[in-house]
mmCIF file of C-alpha atoms in Angstrom:
data_model
loop_
_atom_site.group_PDB
_atom_site.id
_atom_site.type_symbol
_atom_site.label_atom_id
_atom_site.label_comp_id
_atom_site.label_asym_id
_atom_site.label_seq_id
_atom_site.Cartn_x
_atom_site.Cartn_y
_atom_site.Cartn_z
ATOM 1 C CA GLU K 184 0.157 -15.545 5.727
ATOM 2 C CA ILE K 185 -3.541 -14.390 3.999
ATOM 3 C CA VAL K 186 -3.893 -15.271 0.298
ATOM 4 C CA LEU K 187 -6.154 -12.195 -1.119
ATOM 5 C CA THR K 188 -7.700 -13.146 -3.947
ATOM 6 C CA GLN K 189 -9.569 -10.467 -6.187
ATOM 7 C CA SER K 190 -12.200 -10.522 -8.861
ATOM 8 C CA PRO K 191 -12.469 -10.099 -11.800
ATOM 9 C CA GLY K 192 -8.848 -9.022 -12.937
ATOM 10 C CA THR K 193 -10.638 -6.974 -15.140
ATOM 11 C CA LEU K 194 -13.665 -5.447 -15.211
ATOM 12 C CA SER K 195 -15.069 -3.089 -18.332
ATOM 13 C CA LEU K 196 -18.021 -1.042 -17.490
ATOM 14 C CA SER K 197 -19.587 2.633 -18.731
ATOM 15 C CA PRO K 198 -19.552 5.960 -16.758
ATOM 16 C CA GLY K 199 -22.957 6.111 -13.885
ATOM 17 C CA GLU K 200 -22.954 1.599 -13.684
ATOM 18 C CA ARG K 201 -22.340 -0.014 -11.075
ATOM 19 C CA ALA K 202 -19.445 -1.800 -9.851
ATOM 20 C CA THR K 203 -19.147 -4.712 -7.829
ATOM 21 C CA LEU K 204 -15.179 -5.613 -6.912
ATOM 22 C CA SER K 205 -14.720 -8.682 -5.207
ATOM 23 C CA CYS K 206 -11.691 -9.961 -2.430
ATOM 24 C CA ARG K 207 -11.102 -12.996 -0.972
ATOM 25 C CA ALA K 208 -9.540 -14.441 1.467
ATOM 26 C CA SER K 209 -7.570 -17.399 2.501
ATOM 27 C CA GLN K 210 -8.527 -17.710 5.773
ATOM 28 C CA SER K 211 -11.181 -15.647 8.359
ATOM 29 C CA VAL K 212 -9.525 -11.472 8.175
ATOM 30 C CA SER K 213 -10.028 -10.737 11.937
ATOM 31 C CA SER K 214 -12.186 -7.968 13.188
ATOM 32 C CA SER K 215 -12.919 -7.491 9.230
ATOM 33 C CA TYR K 216 -9.283 -5.508 8.962
ATOM 34 C CA LEU K 217 -9.960 -5.418 5.219
ATOM 35 C CA ALA K 218 -8.771 -2.153 3.259
ATOM 36 C CA TRP K 219 -9.327 -1.257 -0.253
ATOM 37 C CA TYR K 220 -7.127 1.303 -2.317
ATOM 38 C CA GLN K 221 -6.965 2.937 -5.915
ATOM 39 C CA GLN K 222 -4.520 3.165 -7.543
ATOM 40 C CA LYS K 223 -4.257 5.323 -10.968
ATOM 41 C CA PRO K 224 -1.238 5.200 -13.482
ATOM 42 C CA GLY K 225 1.983 6.312 -12.259
ATOM 43 C CA GLN K 226 0.369 7.652 -9.308
ATOM 44 C CA ALA K 227 0.754 6.153 -5.690
ATOM 45 C CA PRO K 228 -1.834 4.207 -4.188
ATOM 46 C CA ARG K 229 -5.276 5.703 -2.041
ATOM 47 C CA LEU K 230 -6.718 4.937 0.760
ATOM 48 C CA LEU K 231 -10.342 4.427 -0.251
ATOM 49 C CA ILE K 232 -11.375 1.949 2.653
ATOM 50 C CA TYR K 233 -11.074 0.850 5.716
ATOM 51 C CA GLY K 234 -12.194 -1.597 8.611
ATOM 52 C CA ALA K 235 -13.728 -2.882 5.599
ATOM 53 C CA SER K 236 -16.657 -1.101 5.300
ATOM 54 C CA SER K 237 -15.088 2.919 6.716
ATOM 55 C CA ARG K 238 -14.527 5.297 4.370
ATOM 56 C CA ALA K 239 -11.550 7.481 4.263
ATOM 57 C CA THR K 240 -10.937 11.356 4.816
ATOM 58 C CA GLY K 241 -12.493 12.609 1.205
ATOM 59 C CA ILE K 242 -13.532 9.620 -0.133
ATOM 60 C CA PRO K 243 -17.115 10.216 -1.963
ATOM 61 C CA ASP K 244 -19.681 8.080 -0.571
ATOM 62 C CA ARG K 245 -20.456 6.006 -4.071
ATOM 63 C CA PHE K 246 -17.388 4.540 -2.583
ATOM 64 C CA SER K 247 -18.481 1.538 -0.303
ATOM 65 C CA GLY K 248 -17.127 -1.484 1.125
ATOM 66 C CA SER K 249 -18.704 -4.396 3.185
ATOM 67 C CA GLY K 250 -18.017 -8.136 3.743
ATOM 68 C CA SER K 251 -16.352 -9.644 6.797
ATOM 69 C CA GLY K 252 -14.791 -13.558 7.489
ATOM 70 C CA THR K 253 -13.058 -14.107 4.060
ATOM 71 C CA ASP K 254 -15.344 -12.424 1.331
ATOM 72 C CA PHE K 255 -15.178 -8.452 0.834
ATOM 73 C CA THR K 256 -16.526 -6.527 -1.391
ATOM 74 C CA LEU K 257 -16.142 -2.778 -2.990
ATOM 75 C CA THR K 258 -19.257 -1.240 -4.204
ATOM 76 C CA ILE K 259 -18.532 2.174 -6.759
ATOM 77 C CA SER K 260 -22.536 3.116 -6.746
ATOM 78 C CA ARG K 261 -21.707 5.089 -10.149
ATOM 79 C CA LEU K 262 -18.880 5.405 -12.147
ATOM 80 C CA GLU K 263 -17.449 8.542 -12.861
ATOM 81 C CA PRO K 264 -14.958 9.142 -15.180
ATOM 82 C CA GLU K 265 -12.324 9.624 -12.223
ATOM 83 C CA ASP K 266 -12.899 5.873 -11.033
ATOM 84 C CA PHE K 267 -11.272 4.142 -13.933
ATOM 85 C CA ALA K 268 -8.525 2.887 -12.436
ATOM 86 C CA VAL K 269 -6.496 -0.251 -10.663
ATOM 87 C CA TYR K 270 -8.273 -1.559 -7.405
ATOM 88 C CA TYR K 271 -6.782 -3.559 -4.391
ATOM 89 C CA CYS K 272 -7.736 -4.886 -1.476
ATOM 90 C CA GLN K 273 -5.123 -5.383 1.657
ATOM 91 C CA GLN K 274 -6.020 -7.444 5.020
ATOM 92 C CA TYR K 275 -4.305 -6.209 8.585
ATOM 93 C CA GLY K 276 -5.756 -8.610 10.477
ATOM 94 C CA SER K 277 -2.833 -11.078 10.477
ATOM 95 C CA SER K 278 0.933 -10.525 10.042
ATOM 96 C CA PRO K 279 2.325 -9.661 7.676
ATOM 97 C CA GLU K 280 0.162 -7.519 5.574
ATOM 98 C CA THR K 281 -0.711 -8.746 2.545
ATOM 99 C CA PHE K 282 -2.663 -7.113 -0.646
ATOM 100 C CA GLY K 283 -5.278 -8.955 -3.320
ATOM 101 C CA GLN K 284 -3.383 -8.884 -7.377
ATOM 102 C CA GLY K 285 -6.129 -5.959 -8.133
ATOM 103 C CA THR K 286 -8.781 -4.996 -10.646
ATOM 104 C CA LYS K 287 -8.463 -3.183 -13.076
ATOM 105 C CA LEU K 288 -11.348 -1.273 -13.916
ATOM 106 C CA GLU K 289 -11.722 -0.013 -17.412
ATOM 107 C CA ILE K 290 -14.152 2.300 -19.426
ATOM 108 C CA LYS K 291 -16.497 -0.230 -22.114
ATOM 109 C CA GLU A 250 -1.297 18.893 5.011
ATOM 110 C CA VAL A 251 0.187 15.568 4.976
ATOM 111 C CA GLN A 252 3.041 15.076 2.777
ATOM 112 C CA LEU A 253 5.372 12.122 1.959
ATOM 113 C CA VAL A 254 8.289 12.593 -0.556
ATOM 114 C CA GLU A 255 10.800 10.163 -1.307
ATOM 115 C CA SER A 256 13.926 10.190 -2.846
ATOM 116 C CA GLY A 257 17.191 8.476 -3.780
ATOM 117 C CA GLY A 258 16.264 5.670 -5.821
ATOM 118 C CA GLY A 259 18.218 5.262 -9.108
ATOM 119 C CA LEU A 260 19.686 2.040 -11.271
ATOM 120 C CA ILE A 261 22.118 -0.099 -8.989
ATOM 121 C CA GLN A 262 24.155 -2.937 -10.019
ATOM 122 C CA PRO A 263 23.347 -6.917 -8.443
ATOM 123 C CA GLY A 264 25.185 -6.684 -4.792
ATOM 124 C CA GLY A 265 25.154 -3.112 -4.590
ATOM 125 C CA SER A 266 23.361 -0.775 -1.352
ATOM 126 C CA LEU A 267 21.256 2.138 -2.079
ATOM 127 C CA ARG A 268 19.270 4.433 0.725
ATOM 128 C CA LEU A 269 16.082 5.498 0.198
ATOM 129 C CA SER A 270 14.940 8.941 1.976
ATOM 130 C CA CYS A 271 11.484 9.718 2.917
ATOM 131 C CA ALA A 272 11.001 13.085 3.915
ATOM 132 C CA ALA A 273 7.992 13.694 5.795
ATOM 133 C CA SER A 274 5.641 16.937 6.490
ATOM 134 C CA GLY A 275 2.110 17.728 8.572
ATOM 135 C CA PHE A 276 2.915 15.328 11.003
ATOM 136 C CA THR A 277 5.412 13.995 13.026
ATOM 137 C CA VAL A 278 7.077 10.922 12.217
ATOM 138 C CA SER A 279 8.772 9.667 15.016
ATOM 139 C CA SER A 280 5.029 9.407 16.526
ATOM 140 C CA ASN A 281 3.412 7.568 14.121
ATOM 141 C CA TYR A 282 3.672 4.106 12.389
ATOM 142 C CA MET A 283 5.761 4.486 8.954
ATOM 143 C CA SER A 284 5.912 1.367 6.660
ATOM 144 C CA TRP A 285 7.895 0.827 2.918
ATOM 145 C CA VAL A 286 5.736 -0.777 0.441
ATOM 146 C CA ARG A 287 6.996 -1.449 -3.000
ATOM 147 C CA GLN A 288 5.456 -3.278 -6.641
ATOM 148 C CA ALA A 289 7.903 -4.260 -9.032
ATOM 149 C CA PRO A 290 6.928 -2.871 -12.517
ATOM 150 C CA GLY A 291 3.806 -4.091 -13.543
ATOM 151 C CA LYS A 292 3.096 -6.048 -10.604
ATOM 152 C CA GLY A 293 0.844 -5.696 -7.548
ATOM 153 C CA LEU A 294 2.414 -3.772 -3.631
ATOM 154 C CA GLU A 295 4.467 -5.534 -1.475
ATOM 155 C CA TRP A 296 4.481 -4.504 2.095
ATOM 156 C CA ILE A 297 8.096 -5.186 3.366
ATOM 157 C CA SER A 298 8.922 -3.304 6.688
ATOM 158 C CA VAL A 299 7.756 -1.009 8.925
ATOM 159 C CA ILE A 300 8.932 0.905 12.309
ATOM 160 C CA TYR A 301 7.039 1.525 15.398
ATOM 161 C CA SER A 302 6.778 4.752 17.273
ATOM 162 C CA GLY A 303 8.427 3.207 19.927
ATOM 163 C CA GLY A 304 11.140 2.045 17.439
ATOM 164 C CA SER A 305 10.703 -1.761 16.954
ATOM 165 C CA THR A 306 11.158 -2.734 13.276
ATOM 166 C CA TYR A 307 10.179 -5.410 11.115
ATOM 167 C CA TYR A 308 10.307 -6.786 8.420
ATOM 168 C CA ALA A 309 8.997 -9.037 4.998
ATOM 169 C CA ASP A 310 11.024 -12.650 4.703
ATOM 170 C CA SER A 311 11.902 -11.175 1.192
ATOM 171 C CA VAL A 312 14.350 -8.567 2.850
ATOM 172 C CA LYS A 313 15.304 -9.580 6.253
ATOM 173 C CA GLY A 314 18.880 -9.829 6.907
ATOM 174 C CA ARG A 315 19.261 -7.248 3.899
ATOM 175 C CA PHE A 316 16.800 -4.026 4.814
ATOM 176 C CA THR A 317 16.820 -1.506 7.495
ATOM 177 C CA ILE A 318 14.597 1.274 8.313
ATOM 178 C CA SER A 319 15.278 4.009 10.560
ATOM 179 C CA ARG A 320 14.385 7.607 11.430
ATOM 180 C CA ASP A 321 15.757 10.380 11.448
ATOM 181 C CA ASN A 322 13.849 12.584 13.988
ATOM 182 C CA SER A 323 15.437 15.411 13.981
ATOM 183 C CA LYS A 324 15.108 15.687 10.405
ATOM 184 C CA ASN A 325 11.249 14.075 10.193
ATOM 185 C CA THR A 326 12.796 11.557 7.938
ATOM 186 C CA LEU A 327 12.128 8.000 7.004
ATOM 187 C CA TYR A 328 14.671 6.286 5.847
ATOM 188 C CA LEU A 329 15.034 2.296 3.757
ATOM 189 C CA GLN A 330 19.027 1.223 3.896
ATOM 190 C CA MET A 331 19.058 -1.480 1.345
ATOM 191 C CA ASN A 332 22.387 -4.430 0.993
ATOM 192 C CA SER A 333 22.503 -7.049 -1.546
ATOM 193 C CA LEU A 334 20.666 -5.897 -3.720
ATOM 194 C CA ARG A 335 19.066 -8.375 -6.104
ATOM 195 C CA ALA A 336 17.320 -7.830 -9.739
ATOM 196 C CA GLU A 337 14.296 -8.816 -7.958
ATOM 197 C CA ASP A 338 14.314 -5.968 -5.497
ATOM 198 C CA THR A 339 13.790 -3.654 -8.726
ATOM 199 C CA ALA A 340 10.420 -1.837 -7.790
ATOM 200 C CA VAL A 341 9.017 1.630 -6.954
ATOM 201 C CA TYR A 342 9.633 2.160 -3.105
ATOM 202 C CA TYR A 343 6.648 3.919 -0.830
ATOM 203 C CA CYS A 344 6.502 5.109 1.881
ATOM 204 C CA ALA A 345 3.325 4.996 3.910
ATOM 205 C CA ARG A 346 2.068 6.535 7.023
ATOM 206 C CA THR A 347 0.754 3.139 9.210
ATOM 207 C CA THR A 348 -2.389 3.654 11.205
ATOM 208 C CA VAL A 349 -1.659 -0.004 13.390
ATOM 209 C CA THR A 350 -3.982 -2.301 15.121
ATOM 210 C CA THR A 351 -4.044 -3.906 18.570
ATOM 211 C CA GLY A 352 -2.252 -6.772 16.535
ATOM 212 C CA GLY A 353 0.402 -4.722 15.507
ATOM 213 C CA VAL A 354 -0.139 -5.107 11.927
ATOM 214 C CA GLY A 355 -2.278 -2.214 9.475
ATOM 215 C CA TYR A 356 -3.464 -0.188 6.976
ATOM 216 C CA PHE A 357 -1.865 2.985 4.868
ATOM 217 C CA ASP A 358 -3.257 6.405 5.073
ATOM 218 C CA TYR A 359 -0.552 8.020 2.847
ATOM 219 C CA TRP A 360 2.088 7.308 0.650
ATOM 220 C CA GLY A 361 4.580 8.954 -1.344
ATOM 221 C CA GLN A 362 5.202 9.087 -4.414
ATOM 222 C CA GLY A 363 7.719 6.632 -5.020
ATOM 223 C CA THR A 364 11.101 6.274 -6.193
ATOM 224 C CA LEU A 365 12.019 3.962 -8.384
ATOM 225 C CA VAL A 366 14.929 1.188 -7.551
ATOM 226 C CA THR A 367 16.601 -0.485 -10.543
ATOM 227 C CA VAL A 368 18.940 -3.204 -9.854
ATOM 228 C CA SER A 369 20.968 -4.537 -12.851
ATOM 229 C CA SER A 370 23.963 -4.812 -14.507
#
């Protein structure tokens, strides 16, 4: 199965700053079948990005995804207070679907 | 509006059984692919099972032979029957609507709020 490694484990930034989160796969993810989710404490994950770069319904345009092959990035252009959460990447290019271990985005 | 509401979690002894339910509204369960994803306390996410619109089912190796996914079309509800439960099955269990690619795997566009299963003596 494909192993996804997210970095950094924790990212400390201030509102208004730019956040760059990385997701690296142990083998190439076919057709850029890579999704990103946001999870706040006590809540279910929420889909942000699918197909590596397509925003899900209702997701603000400050969230963007990029990458292909084994290296993918989630960028939040200007952090809002509600963006501080844990972010997971997930590949669905091959079975079984697998998730990264998460990046915690915390307020500096 | 799409909504998923899980129920059925609780405290169960090792070796016991439990059935989780996921009631859907705003869409038809039988016309979609539906998955269960779990999250152990303080840990990451793990896909464990999917049921296709055509009825085919698939499982992660960690639960194969012990868990069964099913649905009741008349109730628009998804189920997860969990048998031979182990301490390592302790987790929040989420149901999720799944958008599947041609390869049969997919991403999760709507999630329920989750139900906690604790396996302990």
